[in-house]
PDB file of C-alpha atoms in Angstrom:
ATOM      1  CA  UNK V  77       0.157   0.120   0.178  1.00  0.00           C
ATOM      2  CA  UNK V  78       1.480   3.105  -1.145  1.00  0.00           C
ATOM      3  CA  UNK V  79       1.518   6.186   1.377  1.00  0.00           C
ATOM      4  CA  UNK V  80       0.301   9.405   0.146  1.00  0.00           C
ATOM      5  CA  UNK V  81       2.689  12.560  -0.276  1.00  0.00           C
ATOM      6  CA  UNK V  82       0.505  14.588   2.256  1.00  0.00           C
ATOM      7  CA  UNK V  83       1.154  12.013   4.696  1.00  0.00           C
ATOM      8  CA  UNK V  84       3.692  13.334   7.278  1.00  0.00           C
ATOM      9  CA  UNK V  85       6.552  10.546   7.474  1.00  0.00           C
ATOM     10  CA  UNK V  86       8.020   7.339   5.515  1.00  0.00           C
ATOM     11  CA  UNK V  87       8.413   4.584   7.914  1.00  0.00           C
ATOM     12  CA  UNK V  88      10.729   1.981   7.002  1.00  0.00           C
ATOM     13  CA  UNK V  89      10.736  -1.553   8.171  1.00  0.00           C
ATOM     14  CA  UNK V  90      13.902  -3.287   9.495  1.00  0.00           C
ATOM     15  CA  UNK V  91      12.773  -6.964   9.872  1.00  0.00           C
ATOM     16  CA  UNK V  92      15.186 -10.659  10.600  1.00  0.00           C
ATOM     17  CA  UNK V  93      15.625 -13.424  13.165  1.00  0.00           C
ATOM     18  CA  UNK V  94      16.513 -12.439  16.586  1.00  0.00           C
ATOM     19  CA  UNK V  95      20.007 -11.134  17.354  1.00  0.00           C
ATOM     20  CA  UNK V  96      20.389 -10.632  13.281  1.00  0.00           C
ATOM     21  CA  UNK V  97      21.559  -6.722  13.398  1.00  0.00           C
ATOM     22  CA  UNK V  98      18.336  -4.571  13.548  1.00  0.00           C
ATOM     23  CA  UNK V  99      18.126  -2.424  16.455  1.00  0.00           C
ATOM     24  CA  UNK V 100      21.881  -1.756  15.715  1.00  0.00           C
ATOM     25  CA  UNK V 101      20.902  -0.691  11.629  1.00  0.00           C
ATOM     26  CA  UNK V 102      18.477   1.419  12.736  1.00  0.00           C
ATOM     27  CA  UNK V 103      20.624   3.594  15.257  1.00  0.00           C
ATOM     28  CA  UNK V 104      22.825   3.383  12.750  1.00  0.00           C
ATOM     29  CA  UNK V 105      20.494   4.758   9.934  1.00  0.00           C
ATOM     30  CA  UNK V 106      18.913   7.560  12.711  1.00  0.00           C
ATOM     31  CA  UNK V 107      22.505   8.766  12.990  1.00  0.00           C
ATOM     32  CA  UNK V 108      23.340   8.839   9.354  1.00  0.00           C
ATOM     33  CA  UNK V 109      19.933  10.561   8.352  1.00  0.00           C
ATOM     34  CA  UNK V 110      18.927  13.002  11.699  1.00  0.00           C
ATOM     35  CA  UNK V 111      18.943  16.549  11.090  1.00  0.00           C
ATOM     36  CA  UNK V 112      20.098  16.595   7.771  1.00  0.00           C
ATOM     37  CA  UNK V 113      18.872  19.662   6.100  1.00  0.00           C
ATOM     38  CA  UNK V 114      16.244  19.273   3.434  1.00  0.00           C
ATOM     39  CA  UNK V 115      16.155  22.332   0.442  1.00  0.00           C
ATOM     40  CA  UNK V 116      12.992  23.752   0.818  1.00  0.00           C
ATOM     41  CA  UNK V 117      13.180  26.561   3.627  1.00  0.00           C
ATOM     42  CA  UNK V 118      16.276  24.088   4.706  1.00  0.00           C
ATOM     43  CA  UNK V 119      14.140  22.441   6.913  1.00  0.00           C
ATOM     44  CA  UNK V 120      16.033  19.811   8.785  1.00  0.00           C
ATOM     45  CA  UNK V 121      14.926  16.381   8.277  1.00  0.00           C
ATOM     46  CA  UNK V 122      13.701  14.210  11.285  1.00  0.00           C
ATOM     47  CA  UNK V 123      14.041  11.172  12.128  1.00  0.00           C
ATOM     48  CA  UNK V 124      13.257   7.744  15.396  1.00  0.00           C
ATOM     49  CA  UNK V 125      12.975   4.805  15.434  1.00  0.00           C
ATOM     50  CA  UNK V 126      10.097   2.417  16.836  1.00  0.00           C
ATOM     51  CA  UNK V 127      10.876  -0.695  18.510  1.00  0.00           C
ATOM     52  CA  UNK V 128       8.715  -3.830  17.927  1.00  0.00           C
ATOM     53  CA  UNK V 129       9.478  -4.864  21.373  1.00  0.00           C
ATOM     54  CA  UNK V 130       7.839  -1.864  22.846  1.00  0.00           C
ATOM     55  CA  UNK V 131       4.805  -3.653  21.895  1.00  0.00           C
ATOM     56  CA  UNK V 132       4.594  -6.869  23.371  1.00  0.00           C
ATOM     57  CA  UNK V 133       1.448  -8.027  25.516  1.00  0.00           C
ATOM     58  CA  UNK V 134       2.067  -7.559  30.284  1.00  0.00           C
ATOM     59  CA  UNK V 135       4.088 -10.567  31.116  1.00  0.00           C
ATOM     60  CA  UNK V 136       0.898 -11.851  32.278  1.00  0.00           C
ATOM     61  CA  UNK V 137      -0.452 -12.059  29.480  1.00  0.00           C
ATOM     62  CA  UNK V 138       2.025 -13.249  27.584  1.00  0.00           C
ATOM     63  CA  UNK V 139       1.181 -17.151  26.152  1.00  0.00           C
ATOM     64  CA  UNK V 140       2.524 -19.858  26.742  1.00  0.00           C
ATOM     65  CA  UNK V 141       4.522 -23.472  25.215  1.00  0.00           C
ATOM     66  CA  UNK V 142       4.798 -26.526  24.966  1.00  0.00           C
ATOM     67  CA  UNK V 143       8.688 -27.269  24.405  1.00  0.00           C
ATOM     68  CA  UNK V 144       9.268 -31.235  22.934  1.00  0.00           C
ATOM     69  CA  UNK V 145      10.901 -32.288  26.320  1.00  0.00           C
ATOM     70  CA  UNK V 146       7.654 -30.983  28.039  1.00  0.00           C
ATOM     71  CA  UNK V 147       8.439 -28.336  29.473  1.00  0.00           C
ATOM     72  CA  UNK V 148       5.892 -24.925  29.585  1.00  0.00           C
ATOM     73  CA  UNK V 149       7.508 -21.971  29.126  1.00  0.00           C
ATOM     74  CA  UNK V 150       6.400 -18.504  28.322  1.00  0.00           C
ATOM     75  CA  UNK V 151       6.488 -17.989  24.369  1.00  0.00           C
ATOM     76  CA  UNK V 152       7.851 -14.531  23.188  1.00  0.00           C
ATOM     77  CA  UNK V 153       8.555 -15.505  19.989  1.00  0.00           C
ATOM     78  CA  UNK V 154       4.785 -15.771  18.392  1.00  0.00           C
ATOM     79  CA  UNK V 155       2.576 -12.810  16.992  1.00  0.00           C
ATOM     80  CA  UNK V 156       0.454 -13.774  19.900  1.00  0.00           C
ATOM     81  CA  UNK V 157       2.448 -11.928  21.813  1.00  0.00           C
ATOM     82  CA  UNK V 158       2.474  -8.609  19.894  1.00  0.00           C
ATOM     83  CA  UNK V 159      -0.178  -6.282  20.185  1.00  0.00           C
ATOM     84  CA  UNK V 160      -0.620  -5.526  16.601  1.00  0.00           C
ATOM     85  CA  UNK V 161      -3.616  -3.399  16.658  1.00  0.00           C
ATOM     86  CA  UNK V 162      -1.512  -1.393  18.997  1.00  0.00           C
ATOM     87  CA  UNK V 163       1.392  -1.507  16.542  1.00  0.00           C
ATOM     88  CA  UNK V 164      -0.781  -0.777  13.842  1.00  0.00           C
ATOM     89  CA  UNK V 165      -2.557   2.237  15.710  1.00  0.00           C
ATOM     90  CA  UNK V 166       0.645   3.160  16.508  1.00  0.00           C
ATOM     91  CA  UNK V 167       2.060   3.037  12.442  1.00  0.00           C
ATOM     92  CA  UNK V 168      -0.857   5.255  11.036  1.00  0.00           C
ATOM     93  CA  UNK V 169      -0.623   8.078  13.897  1.00  0.00           C
ATOM     94  CA  UNK V 170       3.159   7.766  12.570  1.00  0.00           C
ATOM     95  CA  UNK V 171       1.937   8.673   9.158  1.00  0.00           C
ATOM     96  CA  UNK V 172      -0.194  10.608   9.416  1.00  0.00           C
ATOM     97  CA  UNK V 173       1.496  13.373  12.321  1.00  0.00           C
ATOM     98  CA  UNK V 174       5.154  12.593  11.720  1.00  0.00           C
ATOM     99  CA  UNK V 175       5.911  11.799  15.546  1.00  0.00           C
ATOM    100  CA  UNK V 176       5.583   9.272  17.968  1.00  0.00           C
ATOM    101  CA  UNK V 177       2.384   8.844  19.924  1.00  0.00           C
ATOM    102  CA  UNK V 178       2.923  10.282  23.441  1.00  0.00           C
ATOM    103  CA  UNK V 179       1.057   6.664  25.234  1.00  0.00           C
ATOM    104  CA  UNK V 180       4.083   5.067  23.391  1.00  0.00           C
ATOM    105  CA  UNK V 181       7.496   5.113  25.745  1.00  0.00           C
ATOM    106  CA  UNK V 182      10.748   2.776  24.287  1.00  0.00           C
ATOM    107  CA  UNK V 183      11.457  -0.129  26.926  1.00  0.00           C
ATOM    108  CA  UNK V 184      13.776  -1.453  24.189  1.00  0.00           C
ATOM    109  CA  UNK V 185      16.237   1.940  25.185  1.00  0.00           C
ATOM    110  CA  UNK V 186      16.466   0.622  28.189  1.00  0.00           C
ATOM    111  CA  UNK V 187      18.336  -2.930  27.121  1.00  0.00           C
ATOM    112  CA  UNK V 188      22.385  -3.432  26.744  1.00  0.00           C
ATOM    113  CA  UNK V 189      23.891  -1.983  23.630  1.00  0.00           C
ATOM    114  CA  UNK V 190      26.090  -3.494  21.409  1.00  0.00           C
ATOM    115  CA  UNK V 191      28.973  -1.738  19.225  1.00  0.00           C
ATOM    116  CA  UNK V 192      27.956  -1.625  15.908  1.00  0.00           C
ATOM    117  CA  UNK V 193      31.309  -2.009  14.235  1.00  0.00           C
ATOM    118  CA  UNK V 194      31.167   0.452  11.844  1.00  0.00           C
ATOM    119  CA  UNK V 195      33.570   3.079  12.727  1.00  0.00           C
ATOM    120  CA  UNK V 196      32.271   6.380  12.956  1.00  0.00           C
ATOM    121  CA  UNK V 197      34.355   7.629   9.919  1.00  0.00           C
ATOM    122  CA  UNK V 198      31.719   5.289   7.602  1.00  0.00           C
ATOM    123  CA  UNK V 199      28.907   6.363   9.808  1.00  0.00           C
ATOM    124  CA  UNK V 200      30.096  10.234   9.281  1.00  0.00           C
ATOM    125  CA  UNK V 201      31.241   9.799   5.372  1.00  0.00           C
ATOM    126  CA  UNK V 202      27.652   8.505   4.602  1.00  0.00           C
ATOM    127  CA  UNK V 203      25.984  11.210   6.492  1.00  0.00           C
ATOM    128  CA  UNK V 204      27.949  13.707   3.766  1.00  0.00           C
ATOM    129  CA  UNK V 205      26.619  11.625   1.211  1.00  0.00           C
ATOM    130  CA  UNK V 206      23.210  11.452   2.248  1.00  0.00           C
ATOM    131  CA  UNK V 207      23.103  15.502   2.914  1.00  0.00           C
ATOM    132  CA  UNK V 208      24.472  15.722  -0.601  1.00  0.00           C
ATOM    133  CA  UNK V 209      21.594  13.590  -2.502  1.00  0.00           C
ATOM    134  CA  UNK V 210      18.649  14.653  -0.173  1.00  0.00           C
ATOM    135  CA  UNK V 211      19.685  18.463  -0.675  1.00  0.00           C
ATOM    136  CA  UNK V 212      20.078  18.511  -4.617  1.00  0.00           C
ATOM    137  CA  UNK V 213      17.211  15.956  -4.476  1.00  0.00           C
ATOM    138  CA  UNK V 214      15.014  17.996  -3.305  1.00  0.00           C
ATOM    139  CA  UNK V 215      16.126  21.355  -4.259  1.00  0.00           C
ATOM    140  CA  UNK V 216      12.968  23.654  -5.774  1.00  0.00           C
ATOM    141  CA  UNK V 217      10.734  20.938  -4.806  1.00  0.00           C
ATOM    142  CA  UNK V 218       8.039  20.064  -1.917  1.00  0.00           C
ATOM    143  CA  UNK V 219       8.514  18.465   0.800  1.00  0.00           C
ATOM    144  CA  UNK V 220       5.457  17.157   2.776  1.00  0.00           C
ATOM    145  CA  UNK V 221       7.053  14.119   4.538  1.00  0.00           C
ATOM    146  CA  UNK V 222      10.188  15.600   6.299  1.00  0.00           C
ATOM    147  CA  UNK V 223      10.333  12.834   9.070  1.00  0.00           C
ATOM    148  CA  UNK V 224      12.018   9.247   8.144  1.00  0.00           C
ATOM    149  CA  UNK V 225      11.170   6.751  11.239  1.00  0.00           C
ATOM    150  CA  UNK V 226      12.779   3.503  11.318  1.00  0.00           C
ATOM    151  CA  UNK V 227      10.621   0.534  12.420  1.00  0.00           C
ATOM    152  CA  UNK V 228      12.718  -2.678  13.781  1.00  0.00           C
ATOM    153  CA  UNK V 229      10.793  -6.141  14.835  1.00  0.00           C
ATOM    154  CA  UNK V 230      11.321  -9.940  14.377  1.00  0.00           C
ATOM    155  CA  UNK V 231       8.042 -10.083  13.129  1.00  0.00           C
ATOM    156  CA  UNK V 232       6.766  -7.183  10.592  1.00  0.00           C
ATOM    157  CA  UNK V 233       5.800  -8.600   7.152  1.00  0.00           C
ATOM    158  CA  UNK V 234       3.309 -10.596   5.540  1.00  0.00           C
ATOM    159  CA  UNK V 235       2.981 -12.462   2.546  1.00  0.00           C
ATOM    160  CA  UNK V 236       1.987 -11.497  -0.532  1.00  0.00           C
ATOM    161  CA  UNK V 237      -2.153 -12.012  -0.671  1.00  0.00           C
ATOM    162  CA  UNK V 238      -3.492 -14.004  -3.214  1.00  0.00           C
ATOM    163  CA  UNK V 239      -6.916 -12.342  -4.424  1.00  0.00           C
ATOM    164  CA  UNK V 240      -8.964 -15.998  -3.323  1.00  0.00           C
ATOM    165  CA  UNK V 241      -7.526 -15.348   0.128  1.00  0.00           C
ATOM    166  CA  UNK V 242     -10.027 -14.911   2.117  1.00  0.00           C
ATOM    167  CA  UNK V 243      -8.865 -13.944   5.337  1.00  0.00           C
ATOM    168  CA  UNK V 244      -5.873 -11.317   5.966  1.00  0.00           C
ATOM    169  CA  UNK V 245      -2.223 -11.788   7.674  1.00  0.00           C
ATOM    170  CA  UNK V 246      -1.776 -11.767  11.390  1.00  0.00           C
ATOM    171  CA  UNK V 247       0.612  -8.698  10.337  1.00  0.00           C
ATOM    172  CA  UNK V 248      -0.964  -7.280   7.119  1.00  0.00           C
ATOM    173  CA  UNK V 249      -1.619  -4.273   8.755  1.00  0.00           C
ATOM    174  CA  UNK V 250       1.811  -3.838   9.902  1.00  0.00           C
ATOM    175  CA  UNK V 251       2.940  -4.680   6.632  1.00  0.00           C
ATOM    176  CA  UNK V 252       0.638  -2.192   4.497  1.00  0.00           C
ATOM    177  CA  UNK V 253       1.698   0.530   6.922  1.00  0.00           C
ATOM    178  CA  UNK V 254       5.790   0.468   5.951  1.00  0.00           C
ATOM    179  CA  UNK V 255       7.205   1.812   2.531  1.00  0.00           C
ATOM    180  CA  UNK V 256      10.189   0.554   2.699  1.00  0.00           C
ATOM    181  CA  UNK V 257      10.959  -3.724   4.174  1.00  0.00           C
ATOM    182  CA  UNK V 258      14.588  -4.453   4.318  1.00  0.00           C
ATOM    183  CA  UNK V 259      15.266  -7.765   5.545  1.00  0.00           C
ATOM    184  CA  UNK V 260      18.325  -9.135   7.626  1.00  0.00           C
ATOM    185  CA  UNK V 261      18.742 -12.856   6.740  1.00  0.00           C
ATOM    186  CA  UNK V 262      21.152 -14.095   9.822  1.00  0.00           C
ATOM    187  CA  UNK V 263      22.426 -17.757   9.736  1.00  0.00           C
ATOM    188  CA  UNK V 264      20.953 -19.983  12.842  1.00  0.00           C
ATOM    189  CA  UNK V 265      24.733 -20.658  14.695  1.00  0.00           C
ATOM    190  CA  UNK V 266      24.760 -16.643  14.404  1.00  0.00           C
ATOM    191  CA  UNK V 267      21.412 -16.120  16.009  1.00  0.00           C
ATOM    192  CA  UNK V 268      21.997 -19.119  18.798  1.00  0.00           C
ATOM    193  CA  UNK V 269      25.326 -17.362  19.883  1.00  0.00           C
ATOM    194  CA  UNK V 270      24.080 -14.054  19.776  1.00  0.00           C
ATOM    195  CA  UNK V 271      21.038 -14.737  21.747  1.00  0.00           C
ATOM    196  CA  UNK V 272      22.573 -17.210  24.344  1.00  0.00           C
ATOM    197  CA  UNK V 273      25.417 -14.406  24.255  1.00  0.00           C
ATOM    198  CA  UNK V 274      22.436 -11.737  25.736  1.00  0.00           C
ATOM    199  CA  UNK V 275      22.087 -11.278  29.272  1.00  0.00           C
ATOM    200  CA  UNK V 276      18.013 -10.892  28.430  1.00  0.00           C
ATOM    201  CA  UNK V 277      15.698  -8.209  27.840  1.00  0.00           C
ATOM    202  CA  UNK V 278      13.135  -5.531  30.467  1.00  0.00           C
ATOM    203  CA  UNK V 279       9.919  -6.268  29.720  1.00  0.00           C
ATOM    204  CA  UNK V 280       6.558  -4.108  30.215  1.00  0.00           C
ATOM    205  CA  UNK V 281       5.577  -5.544  33.486  1.00  0.00           C
ATOM    206  CA  UNK V 282       2.431  -6.587  34.597  1.00  0.00           C
ATOM    207  CA  UNK V 283      -1.065  -5.349  33.080  1.00  0.00           C
ATOM    208  CA  UNK V 284      -2.517  -1.772  33.565  1.00  0.00           C
ATOM    209  CA  UNK V 285      -6.237  -1.156  32.578  1.00  0.00           C
ATOM    210  CA  UNK V 286      -5.306   1.558  29.804  1.00  0.00           C
ATOM    211  CA  UNK V 287      -7.575   4.153  28.860  1.00  0.00           C
ATOM    212  CA  UNK V 288      -9.822   3.016  25.280  1.00  0.00           C
ATOM    213  CA  UNK V 289     -11.755   4.889  23.352  1.00  0.00           C
ATOM    214  CA  UNK V 290     -14.564   1.924  21.503  1.00  0.00           C
ATOM    215  CA  UNK V 291     -16.532   2.446  19.100  1.00  0.00           C
ATOM    216  CA  UNK V 292     -18.664   0.822  16.457  1.00  0.00           C
ATOM    217  CA  UNK V 293     -17.810  -0.496  13.465  1.00  0.00           C
ATOM    218  CA  UNK V 294     -19.065  -0.097  10.385  1.00  0.00           C
ATOM    219  CA  UNK V 295     -23.316  -1.371  10.674  1.00  0.00           C
ATOM    220  CA  UNK V 296     -21.648  -4.621  10.814  1.00  0.00           C
ATOM    221  CA  UNK V 297     -22.923  -5.662  14.877  1.00  0.00           C
ATOM    222  CA  UNK V 298     -19.367  -5.988  15.858  1.00  0.00           C
ATOM    223  CA  UNK V 299     -17.232  -3.260  18.166  1.00  0.00           C
ATOM    224  CA  UNK V 300     -13.863  -2.064  18.049  1.00  0.00           C
ATOM    225  CA  UNK V 301     -11.235  -1.203  20.686  1.00  0.00           C
ATOM    226  CA  UNK V 302      -8.841   1.450  20.010  1.00  0.00           C
ATOM    227  CA  UNK V 303      -6.115   2.882  22.321  1.00  0.00           C
ATOM    228  CA  UNK V 304      -5.959   6.553  23.077  1.00  0.00           C
ATOM    229  CA  UNK V 305      -2.648   7.249  21.199  1.00  0.00           C
ATOM    230  CA  UNK V 306      -3.141  10.609  22.879  1.00  0.00           C
ATOM    231  CA  UNK V 307      -2.989   9.519  26.366  1.00  0.00           C
ATOM    232  CA  UNK V 308       0.239   8.815  28.210  1.00  0.00           C
ATOM    233  CA  UNK V 309       2.173   6.114  28.892  1.00  0.00           C
ATOM    234  CA  UNK V 310       1.352   4.852  32.213  1.00  0.00           C
ATOM    235  CA  UNK V 311       2.504   1.590  32.023  1.00  0.00           C
ATOM    236  CA  UNK V 312       4.140   0.424  35.234  1.00  0.00           C
ATOM    237  CA  UNK V 313       7.497  -0.599  35.698  1.00  0.00           C
ATOM    238  CA  UNK V 314       9.279  -3.392  34.436  1.00  0.00           C
ATOM    239  CA  UNK V 315      10.584  -6.247  35.216  1.00  0.00           C
ATOM    240  CA  UNK V 316      13.249  -8.773  33.521  1.00  0.00           C
ATOM    241  CA  UNK V 317      13.307 -11.311  31.309  1.00  0.00           C
ATOM    242  CA  UNK V 318      16.005 -14.515  31.004  1.00  0.00           C
ATOM    243  CA  UNK V 319      15.746 -17.096  28.408  1.00  0.00           C
ATOM    244  CA  UNK V 320      15.288 -20.641  29.685  1.00  0.00           C
ATOM    245  CA  UNK V 321      17.993 -22.943  28.658  1.00  0.00           C
ATOM    246  CA  UNK V 322      17.121 -24.145  25.250  1.00  0.00           C
ATOM    247  CA  UNK V 323      14.922 -21.585  24.569  1.00  0.00           C
ATOM    248  CA  UNK V 324      16.881 -20.726  21.460  1.00  0.00           C
ATOM    249  CA  UNK V 325      15.958 -24.381  19.585  1.00  0.00           C
ATOM    250  CA  UNK V 326      12.966 -25.249  21.083  1.00  0.00           C
ATOM    251  CA  UNK V 327      11.414 -21.644  20.240  1.00  0.00           C
ATOM    252  CA  UNK V 328      13.351 -18.511  18.853  1.00  0.00           C
ATOM    253  CA  UNK V 329      14.484 -20.625  15.814  1.00  0.00           C
ATOM    254  CA  UNK V 330      11.793 -22.771  14.888  1.00  0.00           C
ATOM    255  CA  UNK V 331       9.371 -19.822  15.180  1.00  0.00           C
ATOM    256  CA  UNK V 332      11.263 -17.728  12.881  1.00  0.00           C
ATOM    257  CA  UNK V 333      11.239 -20.125  10.345  1.00  0.00           C
ATOM    258  CA  UNK V 334       7.191 -21.299  10.767  1.00  0.00           C
ATOM    259  CA  UNK V 335       6.884 -17.749  10.421  1.00  0.00           C
ATOM    260  CA  UNK V 336       9.050 -17.231   7.771  1.00  0.00           C
ATOM    261  CA  UNK V 337       8.327 -19.850   5.503  1.00  0.00           C
ATOM    262  CA  UNK V 338       6.336 -17.781   2.431  1.00  0.00           C
ATOM    263  CA  UNK V 339      10.312 -16.286   2.891  1.00  0.00           C
ATOM    264  CA  UNK V 340      12.496 -18.366   3.325  1.00  0.00           C
ATOM    265  CA  UNK V 341      11.275 -21.471   1.130  1.00  0.00           C
ATOM    266  CA  UNK V 342      10.699 -20.552  -2.849  1.00  0.00           C
ATOM    267  CA  UNK V 343       7.805 -21.820  -4.932  1.00  0.00           C
ATOM    268  CA  UNK V 344       9.819 -24.430  -6.801  1.00  0.00           C
ATOM    269  CA  UNK V 345      10.515 -25.759  -3.368  1.00  0.00           C
ATOM    270  CA  UNK V 346       7.550 -26.000  -1.660  1.00  0.00           C
ATOM    271  CA  UNK V 347       6.576 -29.722  -1.939  1.00  0.00           C
ATOM    272  CA  UNK V 348       3.185 -29.532  -0.521  1.00  0.00           C
ATOM    273  CA  UNK V 349       1.688 -27.178  -3.766  1.00  0.00           C
ATOM    274  CA  UNK V 350      -1.981 -27.948  -1.939  1.00  0.00           C
ATOM    275  CA  UNK V 351      -1.337 -26.453   1.805  1.00  0.00           C
ATOM    276  CA  UNK V 352       1.686 -24.272   0.681  1.00  0.00           C
ATOM    277  CA  UNK V 353       4.580 -24.032   3.133  1.00  0.00           C
ATOM    278  CA  UNK V 354       2.334 -22.644   6.324  1.00  0.00           C
ATOM    279  CA  UNK V 355       1.209 -26.863   5.900  1.00  0.00           C
ATOM    280  CA  UNK V 356       4.171 -28.498   6.843  1.00  0.00           C
ATOM    281  CA  UNK V 357       5.238 -29.236  10.278  1.00  0.00           C
ATOM    282  CA  UNK V 358       7.519 -26.675  12.401  1.00  0.00           C
ATOM    283  CA  UNK V 359      10.329 -29.793  12.382  1.00  0.00           C
ATOM    284  CA  UNK V 360      10.218 -30.157   8.639  1.00  0.00           C
ATOM    285  CA  UNK V 361      10.633 -26.597   7.746  1.00  0.00           C
ATOM    286  CA  UNK V 362      12.787 -26.291  10.220  1.00  0.00           C
ATOM    287  CA  UNK V 363      15.037 -28.847   8.056  1.00  0.00           C
ATOM    288  CA  UNK V 364      13.925 -27.117   4.781  1.00  0.00           C
ATOM    289  CA  UNK V 365      15.233 -23.805   5.247  1.00  0.00           C
ATOM    290  CA  UNK V 366      18.481 -24.797   6.476  1.00  0.00           C
ATOM    291  CA  UNK V 367      20.414 -22.551   7.756  1.00  0.00           C
ATOM    292  CA  UNK V 368      18.666 -20.277   6.963  1.00  0.00           C
ATOM    293  CA  UNK V 369      20.068 -17.643   4.703  1.00  0.00           C
ATOM    294  CA  UNK V 370      18.348 -18.153   1.612  1.00  0.00           C
ATOM    295  CA  UNK V 371      15.392 -15.965   1.047  1.00  0.00           C
ATOM    296  CA  UNK V 372      13.400 -15.101  -1.408  1.00  0.00           C
ATOM    297  CA  UNK V 373      14.018 -11.704  -3.659  1.00  0.00           C
ATOM    298  CA  UNK V 374      10.450 -11.693  -5.546  1.00  0.00           C
ATOM    299  CA  UNK V 375       7.824 -10.723  -2.773  1.00  0.00           C
ATOM    300  CA  UNK V 376       8.583  -7.193  -2.248  1.00  0.00           C
ATOM    301  CA  UNK V 377      10.927  -7.046   0.162  1.00  0.00           C
ATOM    302  CA  UNK V 378      14.356  -6.025  -0.461  1.00  0.00           C
ATOM    303  CA  UNK V 379      16.842  -8.740   1.037  1.00  0.00           C
ATOM    304  CA  UNK V 380      20.717  -8.252   2.401  1.00  0.00           C
ATOM    305  CA  UNK V 381      23.409  -8.962   0.693  1.00  0.00           C
ATOM    306  CA  UNK V 382      25.465 -11.514   1.270  1.00  0.00           C
ATOM    307  CA  UNK V 383      22.752 -13.627   2.728  1.00  0.00           C
ATOM    308  CA  UNK V 384      23.902 -12.456   6.316  1.00  0.00           C
ATOM    309  CA  UNK V 385      27.842 -12.962   6.209  1.00  0.00           C
ATOM    310  CA  UNK V 386      28.404  -9.745   5.081  1.00  0.00           C
ATOM    311  CA  UNK V 387      29.289  -7.052   7.462  1.00  0.00           C
ATOM    312  CA  UNK V 388      27.423  -4.809   9.352  1.00  0.00           C
ATOM    313  CA  UNK V 389      28.819  -1.512   6.921  1.00  0.00           C
ATOM    314  CA  UNK V 390      28.723  -3.528   4.272  1.00  0.00           C
ATOM    315  CA  UNK V 391      24.760  -3.935   5.309  1.00  0.00           C
ATOM    316  CA  UNK V 392      25.086  -0.267   6.156  1.00  0.00           C
ATOM    317  CA  UNK V 393      25.667   1.450   3.019  1.00  0.00           C
ATOM    318  CA  UNK V 394      23.316  -1.185   0.803  1.00  0.00           C
ATOM    319  CA  UNK V 395      20.279   0.122   3.393  1.00  0.00           C
ATOM    320  CA  UNK V 396      20.931   3.944   2.808  1.00  0.00           C
ATOM    321  CA  UNK V 397      20.841   3.777  -1.036  1.00  0.00           C
ATOM    322  CA  UNK V 398      17.958   2.307  -0.570  1.00  0.00           C
ATOM    323  CA  UNK V 399      15.912   4.946   1.920  1.00  0.00           C
ATOM    324  CA  UNK V 400      17.813   7.724  -0.186  1.00  0.00           C
ATOM    325  CA  UNK V 401      16.492   6.000  -3.946  1.00  0.00           C
ATOM    326  CA  UNK V 402      12.976   5.885  -2.051  1.00  0.00           C
ATOM    327  CA  UNK V 403      12.697   9.189  -0.792  1.00  0.00           C
ATOM    328  CA  UNK V 404      13.589  10.761  -3.612  1.00  0.00           C
ATOM    329  CA  UNK V 405      11.809   8.709  -5.905  1.00  0.00           C
ATOM    330  CA  UNK V 406       8.847   9.757  -3.220  1.00  0.00           C
ATOM    331  CA  UNK V 407       9.634  14.201  -3.543  1.00  0.00           C
TER     332      UNK V 407
END
């Protein structure tokens, strides 16, 4: 879904498996694009990051799953753990207002921040390139979208929808709110090593009573509950989640593969022609995907170079070029 030019923000979606570098890339891109002057009235470009992890349900609403060994644990790697309506509403608010809603305050920024591995000299070089090209490209033009928001998260994209499909994918509203879709593949071994090397994650805490507005839905007898995005964030003090032993192999990796089979398994590789890859058992999907470094390039998602092995400096240059091209084409 293209965004009308009168809206005030462009949203860049950055997705991939856990520990693939999504947050690192988003933070680097913000450093490069933030405050660059555009030619019309020398107005500065505004940028900020939206973390999907800030849209987790409260701790006491995270669903449970039973592992292959019979252990019952919370599953933080399923779409059912994310407040998708809240995320979708927030993205549309950003598009329309060019800023984050007051209701959203980041908990993700309290988690450990690792080194990007990209020297400051490269960041400054790219910042100079971005400034020059944006000033030249917007000279004499009306810039209606002076904000770029970088959305990063492990579950953002939906598969292409055929005309015959009746039910929408659970992430369709999120996918369609994103202008440019960037995907960072990463090998299983790398995901496992990085994820297990983390100390843990700040979480929301138990559920409060959120301010809501209930509105009637277009004559079908149903009601929709919408979050008041202008209200202050009244969520309680945070908790801290630490992955239990075996969590990557029991939950993180198989959930990632199952949710992204449409992107990681091509049509000619799909043996189950009737049901599609989603009809296969989770274990079969994991086997078919292998190390997870191959991704399709024919489904409207831009895939980072190197099949997950390229350095962050290479991925950063790739992302900058795509964003510049999209933004300048749009203006």
